[in-house]
PDB file of C-alpha atoms in Angstrom:
ATOM      1  CA  MET A1150     130.440  12.073 -52.893  1.00  0.00           C
ATOM      2  CA  PRO A1151     126.788  11.611 -54.964  1.00  0.00           C
ATOM      3  CA  TYR A1152     125.840   8.402 -51.952  1.00  0.00           C
ATOM      4  CA  ALA A1153     126.668  10.842 -48.951  1.00  0.00           C
ATOM      5  CA  ILE A1154     124.820  13.868 -50.689  1.00  0.00           C
ATOM      6  CA  LYS A1155     121.723  11.142 -50.825  1.00  0.00           C
ATOM      7  CA  THR A1156     121.818  10.005 -48.041  1.00  0.00           C
ATOM      8  CA  TRP A1157     122.239  12.967 -46.039  1.00  0.00           C
ATOM      9  CA  LYS A1158     118.585  13.680 -48.235  1.00  0.00           C
ATOM     10  CA  GLN A1159     117.005  11.048 -47.169  1.00  0.00           C
ATOM     11  CA  THR A1160     117.222  11.494 -43.872  1.00  0.00           C
ATOM     12  CA  PRO A1161     118.609  15.067 -42.578  1.00  0.00           C
ATOM     13  CA  GLN A1162     117.993  14.382 -38.864  1.00  0.00           C
ATOM     14  CA  ASP A1163     120.934  13.328 -37.306  1.00  0.00           C
ATOM     15  CA  ALA A1164     118.868  11.490 -34.016  1.00  0.00           C
ATOM     16  CA  GLU A1165     115.999  10.003 -33.580  1.00  0.00           C
ATOM     17  CA  VAL A1166     113.571   8.277 -31.238  1.00  0.00           C
ATOM     18  CA  ASP A1167     110.963   6.067 -30.700  1.00  0.00           C
ATOM     19  CA  MET A1168     110.362   2.858 -28.291  1.00  0.00           C
ATOM     20  CA  ALA A1169     112.430  -0.343 -29.669  1.00  0.00           C
ATOM     21  CA  PRO A1170     109.964  -2.525 -32.810  1.00  0.00           C
ATOM     22  CA  SER A1171     111.841  -5.712 -31.238  1.00  0.00           C
ATOM     23  CA  ALA A1172     114.456  -6.679 -29.216  1.00  0.00           C
ATOM     24  CA  ARG A1173     116.866  -7.014 -31.885  1.00  0.00           C
ATOM     25  CA  SER A1174     118.751  -3.757 -31.762  1.00  0.00           C
ATOM     26  CA  LYS A1175     121.894  -3.253 -29.883  1.00  0.00           C
ATOM     27  CA  CYS A1176     122.991  -0.374 -28.204  1.00  0.00           C
ATOM     28  CA  ARG A1177     127.073   0.681 -29.222  1.00  0.00           C
ATOM     29  CA  ASP A1178     127.901   2.001 -26.037  1.00  0.00           C
ATOM     30  CA  CYS A1179     126.893  -0.787 -23.728  1.00  0.00           C
ATOM     31  CA  GLN A1180     126.875  -3.754 -26.092  1.00  0.00           C
ATOM     32  CA  GLU A1181     123.965  -4.832 -24.226  1.00  0.00           C
ATOM     33  CA  PRO A1182     120.430  -5.919 -26.810  1.00  0.00           C
ATOM     34  CA  ILE A1183     117.880  -3.230 -26.645  1.00  0.00           C
ATOM     35  CA  ASP A1184     114.123  -4.544 -25.008  1.00  0.00           C
ATOM     36  CA  LYS A1185     111.206  -4.591 -27.068  1.00  0.00           C
ATOM     37  CA  GLY A1186     109.233  -1.766 -25.685  1.00  0.00           C
ATOM     38  CA  ASP A1187     111.952   0.443 -24.128  1.00  0.00           C
ATOM     39  CA  LEU A1188     113.140   3.790 -25.149  1.00  0.00           C
ATOM     40  CA  ARG A1189     115.353   3.391 -27.981  1.00  0.00           C
ATOM     41  CA  PHE A1190     118.318   6.414 -29.661  1.00  0.00           C
ATOM     42  CA  ARG A1191     119.192   6.247 -32.644  1.00  0.00           C
ATOM     43  CA  LEU A1192     121.739   8.608 -34.323  1.00  0.00           C
ATOM     44  CA  TRP A1193     123.140   8.720 -37.504  1.00  0.00           C
ATOM     45  CA  LEU A1194     126.672   8.926 -37.421  1.00  0.00           C
ATOM     46  CA  GLN A1195     129.269   9.514 -40.952  1.00  0.00           C
ATOM     47  CA  CYS A1196     131.942   7.718 -41.731  1.00  0.00           C
ATOM     48  CA  HIS A1197     134.794   9.491 -42.890  1.00  0.00           C
ATOM     49  CA  LYS A1198     133.842   8.002 -46.280  1.00  0.00           C
ATOM     50  CA  GLY A1199     130.673  10.311 -46.190  1.00  0.00           C
ATOM     51  CA  CYS A1200     128.525   7.435 -45.427  1.00  0.00           C
ATOM     52  CA  LYS A1201     126.030   7.001 -42.722  1.00  0.00           C
ATOM     53  CA  ASN A1202     125.535   4.798 -40.963  1.00  0.00           C
ATOM     54  CA  SER A1203     122.616   4.230 -37.988  1.00  0.00           C
ATOM     55  CA  ALA A1204     124.230   3.521 -34.061  1.00  0.00           C
ATOM     56  CA  TYR A1205     121.547   2.692 -31.557  1.00  0.00           C
ATOM     57  CA  PHE A1206     121.145   3.778 -27.889  1.00  0.00           C
ATOM     58  CA  HIS A1207     119.481   3.040 -25.020  1.00  0.00           C
ATOM     59  CA  SER A1208     118.518   6.282 -23.417  1.00  0.00           C
ATOM     60  CA  ASP A1209     121.059   6.688 -20.588  1.00  0.00           C
ATOM     61  CA  CYS A1210     123.938   5.733 -23.053  1.00  0.00           C
ATOM     62  CA  PHE A1211     122.821   8.091 -25.245  1.00  0.00           C
ATOM     63  CA  TYR A1212     123.512  11.257 -23.336  1.00  0.00           C
ATOM     64  CA  ARG A1213     126.776   9.525 -22.265  1.00  0.00           C
ATOM     65  CA  TYR A1214     128.031   9.336 -26.523  1.00  0.00           C
ATOM     66  CA  PRO A1215     129.432  12.069 -27.705  1.00  0.00           C
ATOM     67  CA  GLU A1216     128.044  12.897 -30.468  1.00  0.00           C
ATOM     68  CA  THR A1217     124.791  13.566 -28.438  1.00  0.00           C
ATOM     69  CA  ARG A1218     126.357  17.056 -27.262  1.00  0.00           C
ATOM     70  CA  LYS A1219     126.160  18.211 -30.647  1.00  0.00           C
ATOM     71  CA  LEU A1220     122.721  18.663 -30.474  1.00  0.00           C
ATOM     72  CA  GLU A1221     121.052  22.116 -29.573  1.00  0.00           C
ATOM     73  CA  SER A1222     117.854  21.324 -28.429  1.00  0.00           C
ATOM     74  CA  VAL A1223     115.286  18.188 -28.032  1.00  0.00           C
ATOM     75  CA  GLN A1224     113.841  19.681 -30.810  1.00  0.00           C
ATOM     76  CA  ASP A1225     116.319  18.526 -33.264  1.00  0.00           C
ATOM     77  CA  ILE A1226     115.714  14.365 -32.010  1.00  0.00           C
ATOM     78  CA  LYS A1227     113.639  13.199 -34.516  1.00  0.00           C
ATOM     79  CA  GLY A1228     109.878  11.398 -33.474  1.00  0.00           C
ATOM     80  CA  TYR A1229     110.697  13.774 -30.416  1.00  0.00           C
ATOM     81  CA  GLN A1230     106.773  15.520 -30.483  1.00  0.00           C
ATOM     82  CA  ASP A1231     105.552  11.998 -31.015  1.00  0.00           C
ATOM     83  CA  MET A1232     105.951  10.790 -27.216  1.00  0.00           C
ATOM     84  CA  ASP A1233     103.808  11.089 -24.922  1.00  0.00           C
ATOM     85  CA  GLU A1234     104.334  13.948 -22.095  1.00  0.00           C
ATOM     86  CA  GLY A1235     105.893  11.617 -19.113  1.00  0.00           C
ATOM     87  CA  ILE A1236     108.753  10.900 -21.456  1.00  0.00           C
ATOM     88  CA  GLN A1237     109.346  14.113 -22.796  1.00  0.00           C
ATOM     89  CA  LYS A1238     109.441  15.802 -19.178  1.00  0.00           C
ATOM     90  CA  SER A1239     112.287  13.147 -18.664  1.00  0.00           C
ATOM     91  CA  ILE A1240     114.087  13.540 -22.368  1.00  0.00           C
ATOM     92  CA  ARG A1241     114.475  16.660 -21.682  1.00  0.00           C
ATOM     93  CA  ALA A1242     115.472  16.644 -18.124  1.00  0.00           C
ATOM     94  CA  SER A1243     117.903  14.267 -19.021  1.00  0.00           C
ATOM     95  CA  PHE A1244     118.905  16.785 -22.401  1.00  0.00           C
ATOM     96  CA  GLY A1245     119.446  19.622 -19.784  1.00  0.00           C
ATOM     97  CA  ALA A1246     121.499  18.198 -17.106  1.00  0.00           C
ATOM     98  CA  MET A1247     123.990  16.583 -20.416  1.00  0.00           C
ATOM     99  CA  LYS A1248     124.038  19.979 -21.941  1.00  0.00           C
ATOM    100  CA  LYS A1249     124.718  21.459 -18.143  1.00  0.00           C
ATOM    101  CA  GLU A1250     127.682  18.822 -17.894  1.00  0.00           C
ATOM    102  CA  THR A1251     129.379  20.273 -21.375  1.00  0.00           C
ATOM    103  CA  ASP A1252     129.013  23.926 -19.984  1.00  0.00           C
ATOM    104  CA  GLU A1253     130.736  22.945 -16.823  1.00  0.00           C
ATOM    105  CA  ASN A1254     133.368  20.685 -18.733  1.00  0.00           C
ATOM    106  CA  ILE A1255     134.359  23.223 -21.350  1.00  0.00           C
ATOM    107  CA  LYS A1256     134.329  26.320 -18.838  1.00  0.00           C
ATOM    108  CA  SER A1257     137.143  23.551 -16.583  1.00  0.00           C
ATOM    109  CA  SER A1258     138.541  23.651 -19.606  1.00  0.00           C
ATOM    110  CA  GLN A1259     139.218  26.618 -20.856  1.00  0.00           C
ATOM    111  CA  ILE A1260     140.760  27.729 -17.265  1.00  0.00           C
ATOM    112  CA  ASP A1261     142.856  24.275 -17.246  1.00  0.00           C
ATOM    113  CA  GLY A1262     144.045  26.023 -20.538  1.00  0.00           C
ATOM    114  CA  GLU A1263     144.324  29.696 -18.659  1.00  0.00           C
ATOM    115  CA  ALA A1264     146.533  27.981 -16.177  1.00  0.00           C
ATOM    116  CA  ALA A1265     148.958  26.619 -18.658  1.00  0.00           C
ATOM    117  CA  LYS A1266     149.560  29.322 -20.535  1.00  0.00           C
ATOM    118  CA  GLU A1267     150.920  30.547 -17.370  1.00  0.00           C
ATOM    119  CA  PRO A1268     154.769  30.683 -17.938  1.00  0.00           C
ATOM    120  CA  THR A1269     156.790  28.484 -15.517  1.00  0.00           C
ATOM    121  CA  LYS A1270     160.229  28.109 -14.905  1.00  0.00           C
ATOM    122  CA  LYS A1271     162.441  25.375 -16.326  1.00  0.00           C
ATOM    123  CA  LYS A1272     165.002  24.144 -13.637  1.00  0.00           C
ATOM    124  CA  ARG A1273     168.756  24.310 -15.903  1.00  0.00           C
ATOM    125  CA  LYS A1274     170.700  21.181 -15.681  1.00  0.00           C
ATOM    126  CA  VAL A1275     174.402  22.662 -14.780  1.00  0.00           C
ATOM    127  CA  LYS A1276     176.927  20.008 -16.630  1.00  0.00           C
ATOM    128  CA  LYS A1277     179.453  18.846 -15.095  1.00  0.00           C
ATOM    129  CA  SER A1278     182.693  19.165 -15.620  1.00  0.00           C
ATOM    130  CA  SER A1279     185.484  16.230 -16.066  1.00  0.00           C
TER     131      SER A1279
END
C-alpha cells in the first residue's frame, strides 16, 4: 500500500478547519451544501484499502461524527491556530462538550457492562411427559 503511505505523508493531519471558499462542498453527515464563508471542517478518512478520502462537515455535524471522537485536543485540528479568537473559543467549547459527552458515555457503558456480568437466573423449561 505505498499509495496510502504517500498520501499520509502529504497530509499527516486527520482534521482541518477553514472558512469555505465556495458553496460547492457538501456535508458528509447531513448532505446539505456548506455555504461560502461558513466554518467548514474536513476529516481525512481512511478506507479499508488504505487510501485517504476527505469529508467535509458543518461545525455542528463535525462533532456528531464518530471519527471526531478520536481527536485528542483542538490542537490536533490543522488551521485552528489561524482562526479568529472568537471562532477558536466556540471550537474549544464545542470540542469540550463533545469530549465530556464521550467520557460520560464510556462511564455509563462500563457500568452497564458490570451489570451485565452479574449472573442471572434462568427459568428452566419443564418438559411435559406424554
